[in-house]
Amino acid sequence: MAAERKRGGWKVPFAGLAGFVLGAATVLLVVWLYGKIEAPPAASAPPPAAVPPLAATPAPAAPTPPAAVQPTPAPAAPPQTLPADLAQRDLLVPVQGIRREDLQNTFTDARGQGRVHDAIDIMAPRSTPVLAVEAGRIAKLFTSKQGGLTIYQFDPTETYSYYYAHLDSYAPGLKEGDTVARGQVIGTVGFTGNAAPEGPHLHFAINRLKADKKWWQGDPINPYPVLRQGP
């Protein structure tokens, strides 16, 4: 009996060891099987909201230069009314051979030192006869720096003065106080005074005399419409 217990005594620990090994294998199998099962992916965080790009700050606009201030033009002078008594006189063109339609209106042309012409220039060759525009009296024969050789003639009523300037010469024997007839030769065209030698002409002006009848004073009247309205 004792010999049988000795022979069967090793089976007990062997059985325990086998049970342990079997249990460990089972555990490993379970772990291996569960390792094959993928864990569900963790919920991912929502992507961050897109940040809109910052709007570019516009460059400041260049300052608008102030508009140039245009000078206010001087008001035009009102048209001059032709005196009725002068319009009825049928004055001659004071340069022989010049037609009325050839006249140029230079009455308002600018002259040096802020002056206005207050006359018309009648271009003609040197020595062309200058005629009295109507009957009257020679009030003054005068030589000036600007006008050169000049004549001041009063009309018969001594209301107007006719001024002839830049003359080359006076008519022979002409003197102050002489009475002249309409169309009488009183001088010749030239370029005395400040006239240019290459442009001989008659400078002709009409002035309404003042009460004291001074030959060098008066209110200017444009000769152009006076001379153009004749036949």
CSV table of N, CA and C in Angstrom, one decimal, residues 42 68 92-93 103 213:
chain,number,residue,atom,x,y,z
A,42,ALA,N,-11.8,57.4,-30.4
A,42,ALA,CA,-12.3,58.4,-29.5
A,42,ALA,C,-12.9,59.6,-30.3
A,68,ALA,N,-8.6,125.4,-58.3
A,68,ALA,CA,-8.0,126.7,-58.5
A,68,ALA,C,-9.1,127.8,-58.6
A,92,LEU,N,-17.1,162.1,-93.1
A,92,LEU,CA,-16.2,161.4,-94.1
A,92,LEU,C,-15.2,160.5,-93.4
A,93,VAL,N,-14.8,159.4,-94.1
A,93,VAL,CA,-13.6,158.7,-93.6
A,93,VAL,C,-12.4,159.7,-93.8
A,103,LEU,N,-12.5,149.8,-92.6
A,103,LEU,CA,-12.2,150.3,-91.2
A,103,LEU,C,-12.2,149.1,-90.2
A,213,LYS,N,-14.7,173.7,-72.9
A,213,LYS,CA,-14.2,173.6,-74.3
A,213,LYS,C,-12.6,173.5,-74.3
